[in-house]
């Protein structure tokens, strides 16, 4: 057992191990000018531990070849490691079978896969698709494209002033034409955790399949796709301490088998002639061409790293950070937190009276504090609150209360510069 595992076992909270955890992330030692980096942009992309970096290097230096297509040693090793990574993802989300895990280039690609593979086959003129007001553009635009093509209709679940879905209104949107639900597990703009289990059950009672956008959830909450009973669940590695360019689509086997392929090419076929092509079985039917093999293996390593710490411990510690940061931010005059759901991950969106979020982000950067400003690819959320943008601090298990203090000090400096 490693030193970190021993410390984790002996403690009740990650707080006691956070220095040890931070030592795993070389990038956290960076200086921005003469200030220490305070990285609070984890909802956009999290950082990569040395363990994952080393795994990528080991793959490239000793294991790389193209997969699935040769009998030579390196190709067999690479194929084996790629399929091991798939099984790590399977166990991470408790999928029933490894073939239910499709490697994609990320969340956006996975949603587009479902739109093309499921939506274009099964959604017809006059059918209705339910989305929510909390969706990222990735879970809006593909469905709009489909609706335009098929003359289908999009219905939107509204939210209240705390940024919570109005579940009663969701239930009222169902009718005989409802064919599909697309629903985010966690809002990237506000941090709201949605009651997806109940919402999935409601849709299933009416025979309607549900896609869950787990991009903001998978790094922060334990996800069990069998317990949730969702038809599809999608997320990207780069928000889970893994590489960019890789993510997964989980789909129930019977749904994936019924779907048409999204991309054509090598590996996704069983036989090809100019008269007729037959497709491979799942998951390969949806993995045309050479996949990002190194990234998939790195994703597997990131899953090992996170699982070693434990998602329950991560969720508990990040909640401590959220509570502390919310308390400190909410007493600063002129600061308004947007999104006050009782059920949130450690994402805080806020506005400052008389100061544009872009200026907040720029000045905080001078203090070494990295946050994100803008509409966060969730313009409908901004429209709902009648604001163009917010500043968003998003936390990970390697952040500390000292870093929350650095954010608060930075905000005081912003106030002084702009309002005095
Ligand atoms: N969905 C949500 C909720 C997100 O937060 C994001 C990224 O921020 C995405 C989808 C898109 O993810 P990607 O850019 O990795 O495809």
Coordinates of C-alpha atoms and ligand atoms in Angstrom, one line a residue:
X1 CA 0.0 0.0 0.0
X2 CA 1.3 3.4 -1.0
X3 CA 1.9 6.3 1.4
X4 CA -1.1 8.2 0.2
X5 CA -3.4 5.2 0.5
X6 CA -2.2 4.7 4.1
X7 CA -2.9 8.4 5.0
X8 CA -6.3 8.2 3.3
X9 CA -7.3 5.1 5.3
X10 CA -6.2 6.7 8.6
X11 CA -8.0 10.0 8.2
X12 CA -11.7 11.1 8.1
X13 CA -11.2 13.9 5.6
X14 CA -9.0 14.6 2.6
X15 CA -8.1 17.9 4.3
X16 CA -5.4 16.1 6.3
X17 CA -3.8 14.6 3.1
X18 CA -4.2 17.5 0.7
X19 CA -0.5 18.5 0.8
X20 CA 0.4 15.0 -0.1
X21 CA -2.2 15.0 -2.9
X22 CA -1.0 18.3 -4.3
X23 CA 2.6 16.9 -4.5
X24 CA 1.2 14.6 -7.2
X25 CA 0.3 17.5 -9.5
X26 CA 3.5 19.2 -10.8
X27 CA 1.6 22.1 -12.4
X28 CA 0.3 23.3 -9.1
X29 CA 3.8 24.5 -8.2
X30 CA 3.8 27.0 -11.0
X31 CA 4.1 30.7 -10.5
X32 CA 2.0 33.2 -12.4
X33 CA 4.4 36.2 -12.4
X34 CA 5.6 36.2 -8.8
X35 CA 2.3 34.7 -7.4
X36 CA 1.7 31.1 -6.7
X37 CA -0.9 29.6 -9.1
X38 CA -4.3 29.1 -7.5
X39 CA -6.1 27.0 -10.0
X40 CA -9.9 27.3 -9.6
X41 CA -11.0 26.5 -13.2
X42 CA -11.5 22.8 -12.7
X43 CA -15.0 22.8 -14.2
X44 CA -13.4 23.7 -17.5
X45 CA -10.5 21.2 -17.2
X46 CA -8.8 19.7 -14.2
X47 CA -5.1 19.1 -13.9
X48 CA -3.2 15.9 -14.4
X49 CA -1.2 14.0 -11.7
X50 CA 2.3 12.7 -12.4
X51 CA 0.8 9.2 -12.2
X52 CA -1.2 9.8 -15.4
X53 CA 1.6 11.7 -17.1
X54 CA 4.0 8.7 -16.4
X55 CA 1.4 6.3 -17.8
X56 CA 1.3 8.3 -21.0
X57 CA 5.1 8.3 -21.2
X58 CA 5.3 4.6 -20.5
X59 CA 2.7 3.9 -23.3
X60 CA 4.5 6.1 -25.8
X61 CA 8.0 4.8 -24.9
X62 CA 7.3 1.0 -24.6
X63 CA 3.8 0.1 -25.8
X64 CA 2.7 2.1 -28.8
X65 CA 1.3 0.5 -32.0
X66 CA -2.0 0.7 -33.8
X67 CA -4.6 -1.6 -32.2
X68 CA -7.0 -4.4 -33.3
X69 CA -5.2 -5.0 -36.6
X70 CA -2.0 -6.9 -36.3
X71 CA -0.5 -10.0 -34.7
X72 CA 2.8 -8.5 -33.7
X73 CA 3.7 -8.0 -30.1
X74 CA 3.4 -4.3 -29.7
X75 CA 0.0 -4.2 -31.4
X76 CA -1.2 -6.9 -29.0
X77 CA 0.1 -5.0 -26.0
X78 CA -1.5 -1.7 -27.2
X79 CA -4.8 -3.5 -27.9
X80 CA -4.8 -5.2 -24.5
X81 CA -4.1 -1.9 -22.7
X82 CA -6.8 -0.1 -24.6
X83 CA -9.3 -2.7 -23.7
X84 CA -8.1 -2.7 -20.1
X85 CA -8.9 1.0 -20.0
X86 CA -12.4 0.4 -21.3
X87 CA -12.9 -2.1 -18.4
X88 CA -11.7 0.5 -15.9
X89 CA -14.3 2.9 -17.2
X90 CA -16.9 0.1 -17.1
X91 CA -16.2 -0.5 -13.4
X92 CA -15.9 3.2 -12.6
X93 CA -19.6 3.8 -13.6
X94 CA -20.7 0.2 -12.8
X95 CA -21.8 -0.6 -16.3
X96 CA -23.1 -4.1 -16.8
X97 CA -20.7 -5.0 -19.7
X98 CA -17.5 -3.5 -21.1
X99 CA -19.1 -3.3 -24.6
X100 CA -21.5 -0.6 -23.2
X101 CA -18.5 1.8 -23.0
X102 CA -17.7 3.5 -26.3
X103 CA -14.6 5.7 -26.5
X104 CA -15.4 9.1 -28.0
X105 CA -13.4 12.3 -28.3
X106 CA -15.3 13.8 -25.4
X107 CA -18.7 14.7 -24.0
X108 CA -19.7 16.8 -27.1
X109 CA -18.7 14.0 -29.5
X110 CA -20.7 11.4 -27.4
X111 CA -23.9 13.5 -27.4
X112 CA -23.5 14.0 -31.2
X113 CA -23.1 10.3 -31.5
X114 CA -26.4 9.7 -29.8
X115 CA -28.1 12.4 -31.8
X116 CA -27.0 10.8 -35.1
X117 CA -27.1 7.2 -34.0
X118 CA -30.4 7.3 -32.0
X119 CA -32.1 10.5 -32.8
X120 CA -31.8 10.4 -36.6
X121 CA -33.1 6.9 -36.6
X122 CA -35.9 7.0 -34.1
X123 CA -37.1 10.7 -33.9
X124 CA -39.6 11.7 -36.5
X125 CA -41.7 14.8 -37.5
X126 CA -43.8 16.1 -34.6
X127 CA -41.9 14.1 -31.9
X128 CA -40.8 16.0 -28.8
X129 CA -37.4 16.1 -27.1
X130 CA -37.2 17.4 -23.5
X131 CA -34.1 19.3 -22.4
X132 CA -33.5 21.6 -19.4
X133 CA -32.7 25.2 -18.9
X134 CA -29.4 24.1 -17.3
X135 CA -27.9 22.4 -20.3
X136 CA -24.5 23.2 -21.7
X137 CA -24.6 24.1 -25.4
X138 CA -23.3 20.6 -26.1
X139 CA -26.6 19.2 -25.0
X140 CA -28.7 21.8 -26.8
X141 CA -27.3 22.4 -30.2
X142 CA -27.1 18.8 -31.5
X143 CA -30.8 18.4 -30.6
X144 CA -31.7 21.6 -32.2
X145 CA -30.0 20.4 -35.4
X146 CA -32.0 17.2 -35.2
X147 CA -35.2 19.1 -34.5
X148 CA -34.6 21.2 -37.6
X149 CA -33.9 18.3 -39.8
X150 CA -36.8 16.2 -38.6
X151 CA -39.3 18.9 -37.7
X152 CA -39.3 17.7 -34.1
X153 CA -40.1 20.0 -31.2
X154 CA -37.8 20.8 -28.2
X155 CA -39.5 21.4 -24.8
X156 CA -37.4 23.0 -22.0
X157 CA -37.7 22.3 -18.2
X158 CA -37.6 25.7 -16.4
X159 CA -35.5 26.6 -13.3
X160 CA -36.3 28.6 -10.2
X161 CA -34.3 31.5 -8.8
X162 CA -32.0 29.2 -7.0
X163 CA -31.0 27.5 -10.2
X164 CA -33.0 24.3 -9.5
X165 CA -35.0 22.4 -12.0
X166 CA -38.8 22.6 -11.6
X167 CA -39.5 18.9 -11.5
X168 CA -43.3 19.4 -11.5
X169 CA -43.0 21.3 -14.7
X170 CA -40.8 18.6 -16.2
X171 CA -43.5 16.1 -15.5
X172 CA -46.1 18.3 -17.2
X173 CA -44.0 18.4 -20.4
X174 CA -44.6 14.7 -21.1
X175 CA -47.2 13.8 -23.6
X176 CA -47.9 11.1 -26.2
X177 CA -45.3 12.6 -28.6
X178 CA -42.4 12.7 -26.1
X179 CA -39.5 10.6 -27.5
X180 CA -36.3 11.6 -25.7
X181 CA -34.9 13.4 -22.6
X182 CA -31.5 15.0 -22.4
X183 CA -30.6 16.1 -19.0
X184 CA -27.4 17.3 -17.3
X185 CA -26.4 15.6 -14.0
X186 CA -24.7 18.8 -12.7
X187 CA -25.0 22.3 -14.1
X188 CA -21.6 23.6 -15.3
X189 CA -22.7 27.2 -14.8
X190 CA -24.2 27.0 -11.4
X191 CA -23.1 23.7 -9.8
X192 CA -26.7 22.5 -9.2
X193 CA -27.0 18.7 -8.8
X194 CA -30.2 17.6 -10.5
X195 CA -32.5 14.8 -9.1
X196 CA -31.8 12.7 -12.1
X197 CA -32.7 9.3 -10.7
X198 CA -36.3 10.4 -10.1
X199 CA -36.4 12.1 -13.4
X200 CA -35.1 9.1 -15.3
X201 CA -37.7 6.9 -13.5
X202 CA -40.5 9.3 -14.5
X203 CA -39.4 9.2 -18.2
X204 CA -39.1 5.4 -18.2
X205 CA -42.6 5.0 -16.8
X206 CA -43.7 6.6 -20.1
X207 CA -41.3 4.6 -22.2
X208 CA -39.0 7.5 -22.9
X209 CA -35.1 7.0 -23.0
X210 CA -32.9 9.4 -21.1
X211 CA -29.3 10.7 -21.9
X212 CA -27.4 12.1 -18.9
X213 CA -24.7 14.7 -19.5
X214 CA -22.2 13.7 -16.7
X215 CA -19.4 16.1 -17.8
X216 CA -19.6 18.0 -14.5
X217 CA -20.6 15.0 -12.3
X218 CA -18.2 12.1 -13.0
X219 CA -15.2 13.8 -11.2
X220 CA -17.2 14.8 -8.1
X221 CA -19.9 12.2 -7.4
X222 CA -20.1 8.4 -7.4
X223 CA -21.9 7.4 -10.6
X224 CA -23.7 4.1 -10.9
X225 CA -25.4 3.8 -14.3
X226 CA -27.2 0.6 -13.3
X227 CA -28.7 2.2 -10.2
X228 CA -29.5 5.4 -12.2
X229 CA -31.0 3.2 -14.9
X230 CA -30.1 5.9 -17.5
X231 CA -30.0 4.8 -21.2
X232 CA -26.9 7.0 -22.0
X233 CA -24.3 8.7 -19.8
X234 CA -21.5 10.8 -21.2
X235 CA -18.3 12.5 -19.9
X236 CA -14.8 13.7 -20.9
X237 CA -11.5 12.6 -19.4
X238 CA -10.0 16.1 -19.2
X239 CA -12.4 17.0 -16.3
X240 CA -11.3 13.9 -14.4
X241 CA -7.5 14.5 -14.3
X242 CA -7.1 12.7 -17.6
X243 CA -6.0 13.8 -21.1
X244 CA -8.0 15.9 -23.6
X245 CA -9.4 14.3 -26.8
X246 CA -11.0 11.4 -25.0
X247 CA -14.3 10.7 -23.3
X248 CA -17.0 8.0 -23.1
X249 CA -20.5 7.3 -24.1
X250 CA -22.1 4.7 -21.9
X251 CA -25.2 3.2 -23.4
X252 CA -27.4 0.3 -22.5
X253 CA -26.4 -2.6 -24.8
X254 CA -29.8 -2.9 -26.4
X255 CA -30.0 0.8 -27.2
X256 CA -26.5 0.8 -28.8
X257 CA -27.3 -2.3 -30.8
X258 CA -30.4 -0.7 -32.2
X259 CA -28.6 2.5 -33.2
X260 CA -27.0 3.3 -36.6
X261 CA -23.3 4.1 -36.7
X262 CA -22.3 7.8 -36.5
X263 CA -19.0 7.6 -38.4
X264 CA -18.0 5.2 -41.1
X265 CA -14.5 3.8 -41.7
X266 CA -12.0 1.2 -40.6
X267 CA -12.6 -1.0 -37.5
X268 CA -16.4 -0.3 -37.4
X269 CA -17.2 -2.8 -40.1
X270 CA -17.6 -6.6 -40.2
X271 CA -17.3 -6.8 -44.0
X272 CA -17.2 -4.3 -46.9
X273 CA -17.9 -4.7 -50.6
X274 CA -19.2 -2.2 -53.0
X275 CA -22.5 -3.9 -53.0
X276 CA -23.0 -4.1 -49.2
X277 CA -21.2 -3.3 -45.9
X278 CA -22.1 -5.0 -42.6
X279 CA -21.2 -3.4 -39.3
X280 CA -19.1 -4.6 -36.4
X281 CA -20.6 -5.4 -33.0
X282 CA -20.7 -2.8 -30.2
X283 CA -18.5 -1.1 -29.0
X284 CA -16.5 -1.2 -32.3
X285 CA -19.4 -0.2 -34.4
X286 CA -19.0 3.3 -33.0
X287 CA -15.2 3.5 -33.0
X288 CA -14.4 4.1 -36.6
X289 CA -10.7 4.8 -37.5
X290 CA -7.7 4.8 -35.2
X291 CA -8.8 6.0 -31.8
X292 CA -6.8 8.1 -29.4
X293 CA -5.1 5.0 -28.0
X294 CA -2.7 6.8 -25.7
X295 CA -5.4 9.1 -24.4
X296 CA -7.7 6.2 -23.6
X297 CA -5.0 4.5 -21.6
X298 CA -4.2 7.7 -19.8
X299 CA -8.0 8.0 -19.1
X300 CA -7.8 4.5 -17.5
X301 CA -4.8 5.7 -15.3
X302 CA -6.8 8.8 -14.3
X303 CA -9.7 6.5 -13.2
X304 CA -7.2 4.4 -11.2
X305 CA -5.9 7.6 -9.5
X306 CA -9.4 9.0 -8.6
X307 CA -10.7 5.6 -7.5
X308 CA -7.7 5.2 -5.2
X309 CA -8.6 8.4 -3.4
X310 CA -12.3 7.5 -3.6
X311 CA -15.2 9.5 -5.0
X312 CA -17.0 9.6 -1.7
X313 CA -14.0 11.1 0.1
X314 CA -13.6 13.6 -2.8
X315 CA -17.3 14.6 -2.7
X316 CA -17.1 15.1 1.1
X317 CA -13.9 17.2 1.0
X318 CA -15.1 19.3 -2.0
X319 CA -18.3 20.0 -0.1
X320 CA -16.3 21.4 2.8
X321 CA -14.5 23.7 0.3
X322 CA -17.8 24.8 -1.2
X323 CA -19.3 25.6 2.2
X324 CA -16.3 27.6 3.3
X325 CA -16.0 29.5 0.0
X326 CA -19.8 30.2 0.0
X327 CA -19.7 31.5 3.5
X328 CA -16.7 33.8 2.8
X329 CA -18.0 35.1 -0.6
X330 CA -21.6 35.7 0.5
X331 CA -20.6 38.3 3.1
X332 CA -18.7 40.5 0.7
X333 CA -20.9 43.5 -0.1
X334 CA -21.6 43.8 -3.8
X335 CA -21.0 40.1 -4.5
X336 CA -24.0 38.0 -5.6
X337 CA -23.8 34.3 -5.9
X338 CA -25.8 33.0 -8.8
X339 CA -27.2 29.5 -8.1
X340 CA -28.0 28.6 -4.5
X341 CA -29.4 25.1 -4.8
X342 CA -29.3 23.1 -1.6
X343 CA -27.6 20.4 -3.7
X344 CA -24.5 21.6 -5.4
X345 CA -21.0 20.5 -6.4
X346 CA -18.1 22.9 -5.6
X347 CA -18.8 25.4 -8.4
X348 CA -19.6 29.0 -7.5
X349 CA -20.8 31.5 -10.1
X350 CA -20.9 35.1 -8.9
X351 CA -21.3 38.7 -10.1
X352 CA -19.8 41.9 -8.6
X353 CA -21.9 45.1 -8.7
X354 CA -20.5 47.5 -11.2
X355 CA -17.6 45.3 -12.4
X356 CA -17.7 43.2 -15.5
X357 CA -16.7 39.5 -15.0
X358 CA -14.0 39.8 -17.6
X359 CA -12.3 42.5 -15.5
X360 CA -12.7 40.3 -12.4
X361 CA -11.0 37.4 -14.1
X362 CA -8.2 39.6 -15.5
X363 CA -7.4 41.2 -12.1
X364 CA -7.6 37.8 -10.3
X365 CA -5.1 36.4 -12.8
X366 CA -2.6 39.1 -11.7
X367 CA -2.9 37.6 -8.2
X368 CA -2.3 34.1 -9.7
X369 CA -5.9 33.1 -9.3
X370 CA -7.3 31.3 -12.3
X371 CA -11.1 31.4 -12.6
X372 CA -13.4 31.4 -15.7
X373 CA -15.5 34.3 -16.8
X374 CA -18.2 34.4 -19.5
X375 CA -21.4 32.5 -20.3
X376 CA -19.7 29.1 -19.7
X377 CA -21.4 27.7 -22.8
X378 CA -24.7 28.0 -21.0
X379 CA -26.2 31.1 -22.5
X380 CA -29.8 30.1 -21.6
X381 CA -28.8 30.1 -17.9
X382 CA -27.4 33.6 -18.2
X383 CA -30.6 34.7 -20.0
X384 CA -32.7 33.2 -17.1
X385 CA -30.8 35.4 -14.6
X386 CA -30.8 38.3 -17.0
X387 CA -27.0 38.7 -16.9
X388 CA -24.4 38.4 -19.8
X389 CA -21.8 36.5 -17.8
X390 CA -20.6 35.4 -14.4
X391 CA -17.2 34.8 -12.8
X392 CA -17.0 31.1 -11.9
X393 CA -14.7 29.5 -9.3
X394 CA -14.7 25.7 -9.5
X395 CA -12.9 23.5 -7.0
X396 CA -11.2 20.1 -7.1
X397 CA -10.0 17.8 -4.3
X398 CA -6.5 19.3 -4.6
X399 CA -7.7 22.8 -3.7
X400 CA -7.3 24.1 -0.2
X401 CA -9.0 26.6 2.2
X402 CA -5.9 28.7 1.8
X403 CA -6.7 29.0 -1.9
X404 CA -10.3 30.0 -1.1
X405 CA -8.7 32.8 1.1
X406 CA -6.5 33.8 -1.9
X407 CA -9.7 34.1 -4.0
X408 CA -11.4 36.2 -1.4
X409 CA -8.3 38.5 -1.0
X410 CA -8.2 38.8 -4.8
X411 CA -11.8 39.9 -4.9
X412 CA -11.1 42.5 -2.3
X413 CA -8.3 43.8 -4.5
X414 CA -10.7 43.9 -7.5
X415 CA -13.1 45.9 -5.5
X416 CA -10.4 48.4 -4.4
X417 CA -9.2 48.9 -8.0
X418 CA -12.6 49.4 -9.6
X419 CA -14.7 51.0 -6.9
X420 CA -12.4 53.3 -4.9
Ligands
LIG1 N1 -21.5 19.3 -20.8 C1 -21.2 20.0 -19.7 C2 -22.1 20.1 -18.5 C3 -19.9 20.6 -19.6 O1 -19.5 21.3 -18.5 C4 -19.0 20.5 -20.8 C5 -17.7 21.2 -20.7 O2 -17.5 22.2 -20.1 C6 -19.5 19.8 -21.9 C7 -20.7 19.2 -21.9 C8 -18.6 19.7 -23.1 O3 -17.5 18.9 -22.8 P1 -16.3 18.7 -23.9 O4 -15.9 20.1 -24.3 O5 -15.2 18.0 -23.1 O6 -16.9 17.9 -25.0

